mmCIF file of C-alpha atoms and ligand atoms in Angstrom:
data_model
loop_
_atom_site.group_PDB
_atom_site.id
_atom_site.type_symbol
_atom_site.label_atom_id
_atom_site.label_comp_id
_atom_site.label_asym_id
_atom_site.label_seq_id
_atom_site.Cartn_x
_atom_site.Cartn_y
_atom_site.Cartn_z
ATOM 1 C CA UNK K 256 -106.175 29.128 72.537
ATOM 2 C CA UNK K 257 -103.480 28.536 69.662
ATOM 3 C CA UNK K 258 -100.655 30.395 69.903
ATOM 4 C CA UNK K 259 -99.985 33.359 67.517
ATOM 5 C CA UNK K 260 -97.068 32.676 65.366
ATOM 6 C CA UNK K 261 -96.346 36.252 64.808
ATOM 7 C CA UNK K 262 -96.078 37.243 68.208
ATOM 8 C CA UNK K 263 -93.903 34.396 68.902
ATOM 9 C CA UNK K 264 -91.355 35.519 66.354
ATOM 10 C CA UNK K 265 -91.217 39.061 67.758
ATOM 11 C CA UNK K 266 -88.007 40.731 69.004
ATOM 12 C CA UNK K 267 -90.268 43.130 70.931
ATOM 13 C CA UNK K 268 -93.655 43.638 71.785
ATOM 14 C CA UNK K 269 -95.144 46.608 73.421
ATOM 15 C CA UNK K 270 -98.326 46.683 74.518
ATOM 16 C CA UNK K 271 -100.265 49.834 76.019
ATOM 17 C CA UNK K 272 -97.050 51.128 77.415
ATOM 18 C CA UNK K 273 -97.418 54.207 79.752
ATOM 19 C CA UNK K 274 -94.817 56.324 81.001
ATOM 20 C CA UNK K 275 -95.412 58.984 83.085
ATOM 21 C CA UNK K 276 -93.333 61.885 84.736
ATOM 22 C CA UNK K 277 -94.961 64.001 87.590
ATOM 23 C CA UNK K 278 -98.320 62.713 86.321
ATOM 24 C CA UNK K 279 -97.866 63.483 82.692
ATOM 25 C CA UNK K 280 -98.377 60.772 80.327
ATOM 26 C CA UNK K 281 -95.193 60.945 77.871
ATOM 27 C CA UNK K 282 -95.666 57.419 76.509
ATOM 28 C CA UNK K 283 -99.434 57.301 76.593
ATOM 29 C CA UNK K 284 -100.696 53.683 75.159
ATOM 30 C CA UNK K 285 -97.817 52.978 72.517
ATOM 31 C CA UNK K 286 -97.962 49.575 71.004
ATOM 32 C CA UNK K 287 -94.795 48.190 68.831
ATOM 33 C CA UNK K 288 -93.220 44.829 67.318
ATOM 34 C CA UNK K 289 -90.227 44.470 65.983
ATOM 35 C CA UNK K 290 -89.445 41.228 64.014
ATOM 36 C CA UNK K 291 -85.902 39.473 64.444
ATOM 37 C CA UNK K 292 -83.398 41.591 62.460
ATOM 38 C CA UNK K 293 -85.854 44.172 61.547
ATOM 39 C CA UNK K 294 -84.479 47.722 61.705
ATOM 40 C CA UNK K 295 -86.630 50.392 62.926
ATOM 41 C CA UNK K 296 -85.879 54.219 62.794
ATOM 42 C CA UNK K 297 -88.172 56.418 65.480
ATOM 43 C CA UNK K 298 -88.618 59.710 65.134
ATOM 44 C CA UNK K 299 -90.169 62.692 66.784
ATOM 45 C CA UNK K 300 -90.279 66.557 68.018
ATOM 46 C CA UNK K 301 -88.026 67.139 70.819
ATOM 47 C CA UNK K 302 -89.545 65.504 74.110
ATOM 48 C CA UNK K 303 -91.726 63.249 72.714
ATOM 49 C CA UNK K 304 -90.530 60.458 74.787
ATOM 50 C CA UNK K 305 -88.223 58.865 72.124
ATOM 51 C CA UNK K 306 -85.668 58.221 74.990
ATOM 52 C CA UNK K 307 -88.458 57.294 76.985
ATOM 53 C CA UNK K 308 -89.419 54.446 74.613
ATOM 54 C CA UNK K 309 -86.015 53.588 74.274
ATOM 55 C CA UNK K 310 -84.989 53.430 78.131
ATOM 56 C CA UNK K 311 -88.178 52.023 78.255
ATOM 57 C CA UNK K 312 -86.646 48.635 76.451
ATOM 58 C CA UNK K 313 -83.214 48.733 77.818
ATOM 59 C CA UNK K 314 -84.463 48.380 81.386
ATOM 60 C CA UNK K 315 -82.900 51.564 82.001
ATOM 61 C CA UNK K 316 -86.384 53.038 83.938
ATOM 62 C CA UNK K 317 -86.549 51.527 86.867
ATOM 63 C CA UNK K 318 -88.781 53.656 89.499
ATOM 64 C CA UNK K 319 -90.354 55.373 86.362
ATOM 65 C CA UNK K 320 -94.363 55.346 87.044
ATOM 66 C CA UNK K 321 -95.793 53.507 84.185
ATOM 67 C CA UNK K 322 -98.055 50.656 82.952
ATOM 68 C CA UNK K 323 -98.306 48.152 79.931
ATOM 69 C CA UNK K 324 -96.545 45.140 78.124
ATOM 70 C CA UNK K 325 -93.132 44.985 77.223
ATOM 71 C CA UNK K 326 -91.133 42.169 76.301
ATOM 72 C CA UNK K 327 -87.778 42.088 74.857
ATOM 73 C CA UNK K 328 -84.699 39.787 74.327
ATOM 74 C CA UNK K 329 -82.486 38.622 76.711
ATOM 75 C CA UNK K 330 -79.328 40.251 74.787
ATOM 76 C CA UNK K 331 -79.557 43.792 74.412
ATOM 77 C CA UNK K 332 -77.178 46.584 73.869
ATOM 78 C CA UNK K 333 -77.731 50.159 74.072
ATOM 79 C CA UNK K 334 -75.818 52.886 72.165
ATOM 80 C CA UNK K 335 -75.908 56.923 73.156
ATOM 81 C CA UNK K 336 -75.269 60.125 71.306
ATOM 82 C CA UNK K 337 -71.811 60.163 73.304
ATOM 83 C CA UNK K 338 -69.737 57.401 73.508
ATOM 84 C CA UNK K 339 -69.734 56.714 76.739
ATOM 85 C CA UNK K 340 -66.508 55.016 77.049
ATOM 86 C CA UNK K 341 -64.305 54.659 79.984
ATOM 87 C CA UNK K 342 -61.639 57.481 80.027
ATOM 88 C CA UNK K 343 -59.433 55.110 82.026
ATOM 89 C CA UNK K 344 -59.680 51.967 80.109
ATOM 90 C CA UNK K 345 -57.780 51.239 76.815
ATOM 91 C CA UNK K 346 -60.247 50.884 73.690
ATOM 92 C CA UNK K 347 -59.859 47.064 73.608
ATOM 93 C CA UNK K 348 -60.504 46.832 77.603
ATOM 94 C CA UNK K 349 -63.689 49.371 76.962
ATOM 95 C CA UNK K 350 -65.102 46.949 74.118
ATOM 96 C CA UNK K 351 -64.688 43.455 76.079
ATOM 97 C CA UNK K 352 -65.241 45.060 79.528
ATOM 98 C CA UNK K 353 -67.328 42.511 81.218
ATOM 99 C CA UNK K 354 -66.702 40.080 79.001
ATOM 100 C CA UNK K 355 -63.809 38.240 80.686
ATOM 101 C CA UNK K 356 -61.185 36.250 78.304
ATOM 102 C CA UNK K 357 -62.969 37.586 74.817
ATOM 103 C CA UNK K 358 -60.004 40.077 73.693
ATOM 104 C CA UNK K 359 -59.771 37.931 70.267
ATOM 105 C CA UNK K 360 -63.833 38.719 69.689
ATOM 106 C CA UNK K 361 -63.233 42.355 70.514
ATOM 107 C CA UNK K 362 -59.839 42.559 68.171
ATOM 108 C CA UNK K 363 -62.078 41.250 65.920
ATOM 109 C CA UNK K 364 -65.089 43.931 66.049
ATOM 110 C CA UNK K 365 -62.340 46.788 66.034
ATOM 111 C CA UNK K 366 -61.494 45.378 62.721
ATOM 112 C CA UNK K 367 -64.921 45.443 61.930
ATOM 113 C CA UNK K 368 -65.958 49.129 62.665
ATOM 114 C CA UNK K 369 -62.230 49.742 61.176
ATOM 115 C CA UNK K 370 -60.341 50.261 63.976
ATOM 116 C CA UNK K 371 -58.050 47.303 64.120
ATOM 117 C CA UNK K 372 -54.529 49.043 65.348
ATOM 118 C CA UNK K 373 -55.777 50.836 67.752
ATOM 119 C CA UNK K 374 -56.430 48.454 70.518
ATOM 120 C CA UNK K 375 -54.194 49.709 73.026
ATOM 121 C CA UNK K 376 -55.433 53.416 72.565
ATOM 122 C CA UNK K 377 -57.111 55.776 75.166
ATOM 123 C CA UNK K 378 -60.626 56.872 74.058
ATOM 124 C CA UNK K 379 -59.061 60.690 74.253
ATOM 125 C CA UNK K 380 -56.753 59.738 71.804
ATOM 126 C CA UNK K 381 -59.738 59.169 69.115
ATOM 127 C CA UNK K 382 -61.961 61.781 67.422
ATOM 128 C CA UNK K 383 -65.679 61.392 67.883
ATOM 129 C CA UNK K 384 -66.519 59.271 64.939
ATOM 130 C CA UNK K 385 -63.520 56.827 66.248
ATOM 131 C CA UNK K 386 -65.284 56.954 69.127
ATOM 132 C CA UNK K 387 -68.679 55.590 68.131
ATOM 133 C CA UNK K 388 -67.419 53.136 66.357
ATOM 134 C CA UNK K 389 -65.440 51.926 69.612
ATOM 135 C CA UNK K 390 -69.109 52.069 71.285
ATOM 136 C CA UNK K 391 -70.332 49.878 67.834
ATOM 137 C CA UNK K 392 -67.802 47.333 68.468
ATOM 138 C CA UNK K 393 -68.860 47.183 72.194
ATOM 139 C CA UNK K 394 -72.540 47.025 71.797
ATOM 140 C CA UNK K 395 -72.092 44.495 68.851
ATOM 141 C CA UNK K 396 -69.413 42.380 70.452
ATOM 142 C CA UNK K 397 -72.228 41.035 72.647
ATOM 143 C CA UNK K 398 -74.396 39.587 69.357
ATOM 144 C CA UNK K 399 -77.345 41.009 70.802
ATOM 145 C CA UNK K 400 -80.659 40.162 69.782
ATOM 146 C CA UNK K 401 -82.076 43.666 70.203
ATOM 147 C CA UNK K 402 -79.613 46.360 69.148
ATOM 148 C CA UNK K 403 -81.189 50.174 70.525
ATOM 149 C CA UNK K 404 -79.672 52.965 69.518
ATOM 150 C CA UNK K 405 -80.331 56.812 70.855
ATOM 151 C CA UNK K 406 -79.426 59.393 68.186
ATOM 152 C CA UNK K 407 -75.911 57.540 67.912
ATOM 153 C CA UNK K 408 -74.596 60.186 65.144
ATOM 154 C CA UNK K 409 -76.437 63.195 66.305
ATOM 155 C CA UNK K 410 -72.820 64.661 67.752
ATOM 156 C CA UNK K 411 -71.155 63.699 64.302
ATOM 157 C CA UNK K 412 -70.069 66.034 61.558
ATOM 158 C CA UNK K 413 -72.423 64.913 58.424
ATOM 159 C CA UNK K 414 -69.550 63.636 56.231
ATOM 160 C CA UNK K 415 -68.447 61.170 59.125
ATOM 161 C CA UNK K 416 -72.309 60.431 59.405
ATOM 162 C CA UNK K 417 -72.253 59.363 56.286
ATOM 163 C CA UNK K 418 -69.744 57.245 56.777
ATOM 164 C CA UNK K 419 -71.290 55.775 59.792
ATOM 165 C CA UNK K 420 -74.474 54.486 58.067
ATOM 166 C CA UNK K 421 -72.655 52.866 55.589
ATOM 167 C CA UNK K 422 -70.903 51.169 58.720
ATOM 168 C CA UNK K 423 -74.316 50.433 60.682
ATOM 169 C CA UNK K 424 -75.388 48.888 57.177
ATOM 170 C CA UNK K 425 -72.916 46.521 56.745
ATOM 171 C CA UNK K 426 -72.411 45.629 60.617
ATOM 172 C CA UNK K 427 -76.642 44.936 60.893
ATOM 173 C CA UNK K 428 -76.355 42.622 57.337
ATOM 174 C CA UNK K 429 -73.470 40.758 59.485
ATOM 175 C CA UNK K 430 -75.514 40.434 63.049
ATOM 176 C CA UNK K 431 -78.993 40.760 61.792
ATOM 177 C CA UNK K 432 -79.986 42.407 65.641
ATOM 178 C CA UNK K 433 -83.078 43.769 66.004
ATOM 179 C CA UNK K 434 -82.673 47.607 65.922
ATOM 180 C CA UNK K 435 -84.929 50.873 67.057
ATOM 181 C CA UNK K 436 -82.741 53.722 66.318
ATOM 182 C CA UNK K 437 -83.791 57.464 67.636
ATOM 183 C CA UNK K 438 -82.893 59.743 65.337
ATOM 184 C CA UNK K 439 -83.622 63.581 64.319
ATOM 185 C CA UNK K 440 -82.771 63.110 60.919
ATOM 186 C CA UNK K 441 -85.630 62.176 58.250
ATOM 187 C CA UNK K 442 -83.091 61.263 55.888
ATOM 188 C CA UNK K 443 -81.058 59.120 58.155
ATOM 189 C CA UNK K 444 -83.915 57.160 58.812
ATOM 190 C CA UNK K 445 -85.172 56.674 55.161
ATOM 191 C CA UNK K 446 -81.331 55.720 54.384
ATOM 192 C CA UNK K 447 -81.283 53.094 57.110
ATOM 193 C CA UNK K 448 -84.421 51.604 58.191
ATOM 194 C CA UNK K 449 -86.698 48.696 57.025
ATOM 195 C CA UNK K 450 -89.876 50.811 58.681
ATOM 196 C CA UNK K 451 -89.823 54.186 60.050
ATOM 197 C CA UNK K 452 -92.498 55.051 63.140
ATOM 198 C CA UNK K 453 -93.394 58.881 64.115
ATOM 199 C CA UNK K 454 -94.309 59.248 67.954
ATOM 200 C CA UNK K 455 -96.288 62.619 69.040
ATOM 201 C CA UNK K 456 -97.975 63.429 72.040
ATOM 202 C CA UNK K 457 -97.141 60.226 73.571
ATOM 203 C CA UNK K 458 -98.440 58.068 70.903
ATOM 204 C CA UNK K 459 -97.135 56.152 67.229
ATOM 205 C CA UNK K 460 -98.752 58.146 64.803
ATOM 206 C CA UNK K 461 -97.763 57.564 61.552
ATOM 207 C CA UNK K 462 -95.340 54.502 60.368
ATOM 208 C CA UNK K 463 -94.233 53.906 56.649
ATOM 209 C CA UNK K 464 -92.439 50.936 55.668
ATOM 210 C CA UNK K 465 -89.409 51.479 53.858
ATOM 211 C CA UNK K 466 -88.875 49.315 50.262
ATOM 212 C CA UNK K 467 -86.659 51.316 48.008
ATOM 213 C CA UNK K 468 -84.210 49.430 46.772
ATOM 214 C CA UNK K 469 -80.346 50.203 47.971
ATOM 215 C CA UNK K 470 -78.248 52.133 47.846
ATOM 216 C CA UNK K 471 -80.961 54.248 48.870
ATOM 217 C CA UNK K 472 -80.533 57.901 47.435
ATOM 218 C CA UNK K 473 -82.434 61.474 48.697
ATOM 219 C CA UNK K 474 -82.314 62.348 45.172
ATOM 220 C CA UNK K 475 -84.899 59.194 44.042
ATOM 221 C CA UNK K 476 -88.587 60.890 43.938
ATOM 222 C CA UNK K 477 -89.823 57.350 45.731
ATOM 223 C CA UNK K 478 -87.331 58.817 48.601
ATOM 224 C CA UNK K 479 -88.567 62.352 48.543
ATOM 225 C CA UNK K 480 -92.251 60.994 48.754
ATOM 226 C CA UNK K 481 -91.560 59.094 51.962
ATOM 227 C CA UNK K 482 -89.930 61.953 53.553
ATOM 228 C CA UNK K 483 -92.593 64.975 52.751
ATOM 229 C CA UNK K 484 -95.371 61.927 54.352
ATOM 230 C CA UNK K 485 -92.750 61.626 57.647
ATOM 231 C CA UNK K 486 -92.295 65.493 57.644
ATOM 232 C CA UNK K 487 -95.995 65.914 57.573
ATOM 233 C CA UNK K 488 -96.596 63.260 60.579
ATOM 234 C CA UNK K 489 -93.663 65.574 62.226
ATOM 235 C CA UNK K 490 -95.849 68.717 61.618
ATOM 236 C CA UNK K 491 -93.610 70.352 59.195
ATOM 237 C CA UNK K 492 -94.992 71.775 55.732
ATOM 238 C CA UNK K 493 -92.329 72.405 53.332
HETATM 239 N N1 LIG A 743 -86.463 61.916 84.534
HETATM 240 C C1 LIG A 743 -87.422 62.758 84.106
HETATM 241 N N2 LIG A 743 -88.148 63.485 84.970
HETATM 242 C C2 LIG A 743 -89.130 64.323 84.548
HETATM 243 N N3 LIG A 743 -89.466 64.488 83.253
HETATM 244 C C3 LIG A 743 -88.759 63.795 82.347
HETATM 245 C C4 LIG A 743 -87.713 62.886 82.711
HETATM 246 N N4 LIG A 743 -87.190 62.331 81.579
HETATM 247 C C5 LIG A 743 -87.893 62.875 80.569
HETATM 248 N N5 LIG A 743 -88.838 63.745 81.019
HETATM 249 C C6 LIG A 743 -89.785 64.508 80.191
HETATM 250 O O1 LIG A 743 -90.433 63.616 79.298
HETATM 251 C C7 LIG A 743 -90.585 64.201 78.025
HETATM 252 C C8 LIG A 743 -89.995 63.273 76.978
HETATM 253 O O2 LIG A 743 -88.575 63.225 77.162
HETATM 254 P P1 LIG A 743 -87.639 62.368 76.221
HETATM 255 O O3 LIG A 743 -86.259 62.542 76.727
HETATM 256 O O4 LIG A 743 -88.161 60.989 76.117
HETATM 257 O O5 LIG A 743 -87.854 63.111 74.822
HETATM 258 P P2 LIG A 743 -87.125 62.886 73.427
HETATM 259 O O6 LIG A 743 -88.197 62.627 72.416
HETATM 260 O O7 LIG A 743 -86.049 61.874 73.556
HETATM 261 O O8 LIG A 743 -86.529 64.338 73.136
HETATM 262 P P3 LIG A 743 -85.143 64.748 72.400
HETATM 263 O O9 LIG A 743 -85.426 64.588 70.932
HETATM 264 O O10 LIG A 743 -84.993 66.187 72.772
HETATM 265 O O11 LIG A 743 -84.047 63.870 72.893
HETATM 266 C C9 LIG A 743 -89.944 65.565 78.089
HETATM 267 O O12 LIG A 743 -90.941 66.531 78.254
HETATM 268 C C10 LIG A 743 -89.045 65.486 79.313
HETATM 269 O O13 LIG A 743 -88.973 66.733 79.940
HETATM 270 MG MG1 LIG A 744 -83.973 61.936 73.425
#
């Protein structure tokens, strides 16, 4: 059979992925691509199974009962709502930590998430936004292929939000990852994403791809459209 050149170009493909926890289905028969450097925004209700999905493709679910077809890239890096630094390791040792011999490359992602001076400080000494954008450096330092992301800004004040997506912009336009970001925020994902899926009851059920030209503003009526369609898929009426 010929190949399928689409499927070859994929960053990810999910097939009929099941997850399930104490015999409930909370990923029940999702399928998902993802091209090379597209950006993908998922949202959903509270529990469900964004995280699921996402630790799902980071590897991160060993042990979990589950069935289906999932394949990713090699290079992946995972971002959380928290930081996740190491208290005890300077912000330059937290962003090359593994690495061995690469504190030039991390210097140079601290300068790219803005933080270039700061090498030698301890995560404590940085304010929560500072902090994320240590954890942007770190993930991004790695030029992975597949960049996922769980509700990275969701502890953030919204003016340092803000900021932040302008950030994520301009760092995906330089390393082109692949990214799924899990996010609350309707907005945030219109603002960010090439295509944004909706996942209830265990399954995609709504996706709408994203072509408003940039900057992207909530105030354009081709941006409120797209958001009362996502709001509906969510189950809210306005
Ligand atoms: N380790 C676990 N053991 C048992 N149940 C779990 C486990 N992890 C998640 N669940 C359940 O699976 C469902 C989906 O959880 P998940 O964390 O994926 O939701 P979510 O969409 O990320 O929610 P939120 O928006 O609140 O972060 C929830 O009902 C949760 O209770
Ligand atoms: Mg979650």
């Amino acid at each position: 059979m010929a190949p399928n050149p689409g499927l070859l170009t994929a960053a990810v493909q999910v097939r009929d992925l099941v997850r399930r926890y104490d015999d409930r289905a909370v990923l029940d028969g999702v399928d998902l691509d993802i091209a090379p450097g597209e950006f993908v925004a998922l949202l959903g209700k509270s529990g469900s199974g964004k995280s699921t999905l996402l630790r799902a493709l980071a590897g991160l679910d060993f042990g979990v009962d589950g069935a289906g077809e999932l394949v990713v890239p090699a290079n992946v890096s995972v971002v959380f709502q928290d930081s996740r630094l190491l208290p005890w390791a300077r912000v330059l040792e937290n962003v090359v930590l593994g690495l061995g011999g690469a504190g030039e490359r991390g210097r140079q992602s601290l300068d790219e998430v803005g933080l270039a001076g700061r090498e030698s400080a301890w995560p404590n000494e940085l304010s929560g936004g500072e902090q994320q954008r240590v954890a942007l450096a770190r993930s991004l330092v790695r030029e992975p292929e597949l960049l996922l992301a769980d509700e990275p800004f969701g502890a953030l004040d919204a003016l340092t939000r803000l900021k932040m997506h302008v950030l994520l912009r301009k760092l995906c336009a330089a390393h082109q990852p692949a990214v799924l970001l899990v996010t609350h925020d309707v907005d945030e994902a219109i603002v960010l994403a090439d295509r944004v899926i909706v996942l209830d009851e265990g399954k995609l059920v709504a996706e709408e791809r994203i072509e408003l030209a940039a900057p992207r503003s909530p105030a354009d009526p081709g941006f409120s459209a797209v958001r009362s369609r996502l709001l509906d898929a969510l189950g809210v009426s306005l």
